[in-house]
Coordinates of N, CA and C in Angstrom, one line a residue:
X123 N 143.7 -119.0 54.7 CA 142.5 -119.9 55.0 C 141.5 -119.9 53.6
X124 N 141.2 -118.8 53.1 CA 140.3 -118.6 52.0 C 140.8 -119.2 50.7
X125 N 142.1 -118.9 50.5 CA 142.8 -119.2 49.2 C 142.6 -120.7 48.8
X126 N 142.9 -121.6 49.7 CA 143.0 -123.1 49.3 C 141.5 -123.4 49.0
X127 N 140.5 -122.9 49.7 CA 139.2 -123.2 49.5 C 138.7 -122.8 48.2
X128 N 139.1 -121.5 47.9 CA 138.8 -121.0 46.5 C 139.5 -121.8 45.5
X129 N 140.7 -122.1 45.6 CA 141.3 -122.9 44.6 C 140.7 -124.2 44.4
X130 N 140.3 -125.0 45.5 CA 139.7 -126.2 45.4 C 138.3 -126.0 44.7
X131 N 137.6 -125.0 45.1 CA 136.4 -124.7 44.4 C 136.4 -124.5 42.9
X132 N 137.5 -123.8 42.5 CA 137.7 -123.6 41.0 C 138.1 -124.9 40.4
X133 N 138.9 -125.6 41.1 CA 139.2 -127.0 40.5 C 138.0 -127.9 40.3
X134 N 137.2 -127.8 41.3 CA 136.0 -128.7 41.3 C 135.1 -128.2 40.1
X135 N 134.9 -126.8 39.9 CA 134.1 -126.4 38.9 C 134.7 -126.7 37.5
X136 N 136.1 -126.7 37.4 CA 136.7 -127.0 36.1 C 136.4 -128.5 35.8
X137 N 136.4 -129.4 36.8 CA 136.2 -130.8 36.7 C 134.7 -131.0 36.2
X138 N 133.9 -130.4 36.9 CA 132.4 -130.5 36.6 C 132.2 -130.0 35.1
X139 N 132.8 -128.9 34.7 CA 132.6 -128.5 33.4 C 133.1 -129.4 32.3
X140 N 134.2 -130.0 32.6 CA 134.8 -131.1 31.7 C 133.8 -132.3 31.6
X141 N 133.4 -132.7 32.8 CA 132.4 -133.9 32.8 C 131.0 -133.5 32.1
X142 N 130.5 -132.3 32.3 CA 129.4 -131.8 31.6 C 129.6 -131.7 30.1
X143 N 130.9 -131.3 29.7 CA 131.0 -131.3 28.3 C 131.1 -132.7 27.7
X144 N 131.7 -133.7 28.3 CA 131.7 -135.1 27.8 C 130.3 -135.5 27.8
X145 N 129.4 -135.3 28.9 CA 128.0 -135.8 29.0 C 127.3 -135.1 27.8
X146 N 127.6 -133.9 27.4 CA 126.8 -133.2 26.4 C 127.2 -133.8 25.0
X147 N 128.5 -134.2 24.9 CA 129.0 -134.8 23.7 C 128.3 -136.2 23.5
X148 N 128.2 -136.9 24.6 CA 127.7 -138.2 24.4 C 126.2 -138.2 24.2
X149 N 125.5 -137.4 24.8 CA 124.1 -137.3 24.6 C 123.7 -136.8 23.1
X150 N 124.6 -135.9 22.6 CA 124.3 -135.4 21.2 C 124.6 -136.4 20.2
X151 N 125.6 -137.3 20.5 CA 125.9 -138.5 19.6 C 124.8 -139.5 19.8
X152 N 124.2 -139.7 21.0 CA 123.1 -140.6 21.1 C 121.8 -140.0 20.4
X153 N 121.6 -138.8 20.6 CA 120.4 -138.2 19.8 C 120.5 -138.4 18.2
X154 N 121.9 -138.2 17.8 CA 122.0 -138.2 16.4 C 121.7 -139.6 15.9
X155 N 122.0 -140.7 16.7 CA 121.7 -142.1 16.4 C 120.4 -142.5 16.8
X156 N 119.7 -141.9 17.6 CA 118.4 -142.5 18.0 C 117.4 -142.6 16.9
X157 N 117.2 -141.7 16.0 CA 116.1 -141.8 15.0 C 116.4 -143.1 14.1
X158 N 117.8 -143.3 13.9 CA 118.0 -144.5 12.9 C 117.6 -145.8 13.7
X159 N 118.0 -145.8 15.1 CA 117.7 -147.0 15.8 C 116.2 -147.2 16.1
X160 N 115.4 -146.1 16.2 CA 114.0 -146.2 16.2 C 113.4 -146.7 15.1
X161 N 114.0 -146.3 14.0 CA 113.5 -146.7 12.5 C 113.7 -148.3 12.3
X162 N 114.9 -148.8 12.8 CA 115.2 -150.1 12.7 C 114.2 -150.9 13.6
X163 N 114.1 -150.4 14.8 CA 113.2 -151.0 15.8 C 111.8 -151.1 15.3
X164 N 111.1 -150.1 14.7 CA 109.8 -150.1 14.3 C 109.8 -151.0 13.0
X165 N 110.7 -150.9 12.1 CA 110.7 -151.8 11.1 C 110.7 -153.2 11.3
X166 N 111.6 -153.6 12.2 CA 111.7 -155.1 12.6 C 110.5 -155.6 13.2
X167 N 109.8 -154.8 14.0 CA 108.6 -155.1 14.7 C 107.5 -155.2 13.7
X168 N 107.5 -154.2 12.7 CA 106.4 -154.4 11.6 C 106.5 -155.6 10.7
X169 N 107.8 -155.9 10.4 CA 108.0 -157.2 9.6 C 107.7 -158.3 10.4
X170 N 107.9 -158.4 11.7 CA 107.7 -159.5 12.5 C 106.1 -159.8 12.6
X171 N 105.4 -158.6 12.7 CA 104.0 -158.6 12.8 C 103.4 -159.0 11.5
X172 N 104.1 -158.6 10.4 CA 103.5 -159.2 9.2 C 103.7 -160.6 8.8
X173 N 104.8 -161.0 9.3 CA 105.0 -162.6 9.1 C 104.6 -163.6 10.0
X174 N 104.1 -162.9 11.2 CA 103.5 -163.9 12.2 C 102.0 -164.2 11.9
X175 N 101.4 -163.5 11.0 CA 100.0 -163.8 10.7 C 99.8 -165.0 9.7

């Protein structure tokens, strides 16, 4: 009775770990690109404000 529950628990933990690793990789990629995107965002808004006057 205990063995199947234990194996399903370890299987669930392994799948969670894999999902967490994917999420961590995606978030680190996003954080690596975030400063560049923020810079482009602020630059475009500054240029738009400059030329709107």
